Amino acid sequence: MTAATIGLLLFAVFFGLLFIGSPIMVALGLSTYAVYFLVGKDPVMLIQMAAASLSSFPLMALPSFILAGALMEASGMSRRLVNIAENIIGPMPGGLPVTTALACVFFGAISGSGPATTAAVGMLMIPAMTCRGYHPAYAAAAAATAGGVGIIIPPSIPMVIYGVSGQQSITKMFMGGVIPGLLIAASLCAMHIWINRKRKGDGMAWSASNLAKSIKDGIWSIMAPTIILGGIYTGKFTPTEAAIVAIFYTLIIGCFVHRELKFKAFMAALKNTSWLAGRVLIIVFTAYSFGRILTEYRIPNELAEWVLSFTQNVNIVWLLVVILLVFLGMFMETLAIIMLVTPVLLPVMMAYGVDPIHFGVILVCCCGVGFSTPPMGENMFIASGIADQSLEAISAKALPFVAVNLSAIALMVAFPQIVLWLPNLLSAVE
């Protein structure tokens, strides 16, 4: 069989299974098995791949960051971060939605997860916005769209997966996500202010004493991302080690400082972490096997040569890639997208001279949009449950924020230094 035939078979089985409603992990696994069966390879190799893919040291950061985020919510740290954000924003028009976006930045700097960020911040802010007269669907859309920042602001679980899949520096990926995350958060805040420009300010009154009090109460919460990211960027520990540090830091603060982390909440956090991490790691294994088929038969190289023969304009390729990623984000889980498209698209983009860190950050940003676009948008489901609103109603309210998110991504594509300035600074220091 030629590489083209194998590629067509692989994707035909994969998309065929997706079309009939198979879970993404089943579609990835069975399409890989189908190719192995037809080319006469021993399927036992799939088990060997599973062991190889799941024993990666950087991948250990995945369940650790998930647990750190769950413990942070249970220990009251997320509530204190929201309180600080409210006091910073004050009584400006659209103050509560802007506070929601800022709180997602704070929480995302520890959890690394979009759904976790949406759940933690949304549980506090959606009822608060509804009580202040905001439409429940708008409140839910504000939390769902801002929650996508949680995977862009470092540390980020999808960036860990990209670093493992594309064999790129996770530390540089984290640094590359800082400015884009802040840019997208600022864009969302600006849209909230514009939408609510005629509305009377509804946030807390500005008060230096109240702000100082909230910072004093939440100083240990603020220190968490400072310790985690500072340790990574100064080289004191790796991103995987930082995830373990985050767990122990949260446990110490929750048990001995705030004294709000109870045994029942701790066990619930472990249960949620094991369920989510197990689901993700199965996808990682099947996507890794899928990627091995692509690499072994040089399918990405064939695709890169075909695209290069089609156009030499990198801007056209970027446009097609962003459209594809946003479309996939509407139907697939973020981590599955990253594991699927990285071995296919990364060689193509590198052939056009695109920096792999630049591509990786744009990939994660596009996945962040997918969190708030139906029918798959996980953040939308979470916010819908909190606000008790239909997905259709929330989706309509989310459209302006999706638009400004895409505008920010277009800016990052046009000006790569927005992404690459900090990683290049790290390289210069090293």
Short mmCIF file of C-alpha atoms in Angstrom, two decimals, residues 6-18 22-39 46 286-287 289-291 293-294 340:
data_model
loop_
_atom_site.label_atom_id
_atom_site.label_comp_id
_atom_site.label_asym_id
_atom_site.label_seq_id
_atom_site.Cartn_x
_atom_site.Cartn_y
_atom_site.Cartn_z
CA ILE A 6 -3.02 4.34 3.82
CA GLY A 7 -3.74 8.00 4.62
CA LEU A 8 -7.08 7.89 2.81
CA LEU A 9 -8.03 4.65 4.59
CA LEU A 10 -7.00 6.00 7.98
CA PHE A 11 -9.02 9.21 7.66
CA ALA A 12 -11.97 7.51 5.93
CA VAL A 13 -12.42 5.08 8.84
CA PHE A 14 -11.83 7.84 11.38
CA PHE A 15 -14.37 10.31 9.98
CA GLY A 16 -16.80 7.50 9.15
CA LEU A 17 -16.86 6.43 12.80
CA LEU A 18 -17.24 10.02 13.94
CA SER A 22 -18.55 7.01 17.90
CA PRO A 23 -16.56 8.64 20.72
CA ILE A 24 -13.35 10.28 19.57
CA MET A 25 -11.16 7.72 21.36
CA VAL A 26 -12.99 4.84 19.64
CA ALA A 27 -12.65 6.49 16.23
CA LEU A 28 -8.92 7.07 16.71
CA GLY A 29 -8.28 3.56 18.04
CA LEU A 30 -10.32 1.60 15.48
CA SER A 31 -8.99 3.56 12.50
CA THR A 32 -5.44 2.81 13.67
CA TYR A 33 -6.30 -0.87 14.21
CA ALA A 34 -7.88 -1.06 10.73
CA VAL A 35 -4.63 0.11 9.11
CA TYR A 36 -2.57 -2.34 11.21
CA PHE A 37 -4.89 -5.19 10.21
CA LEU A 38 -4.78 -4.41 6.48
CA VAL A 39 -1.00 -3.96 6.28
CA LEU A 46 -0.58 -0.89 19.93
CA THR A 286 -5.21 6.37 20.81
CA ALA A 287 -4.15 9.70 19.29
CA SER A 289 -1.05 5.50 17.89
CA PHE A 290 -2.87 7.43 15.17
CA GLY A 291 0.04 9.85 14.95
CA ILE A 293 0.80 5.73 11.59
CA LEU A 294 0.97 9.21 10.07
CA LEU A 340 -4.61 14.65 15.96
#
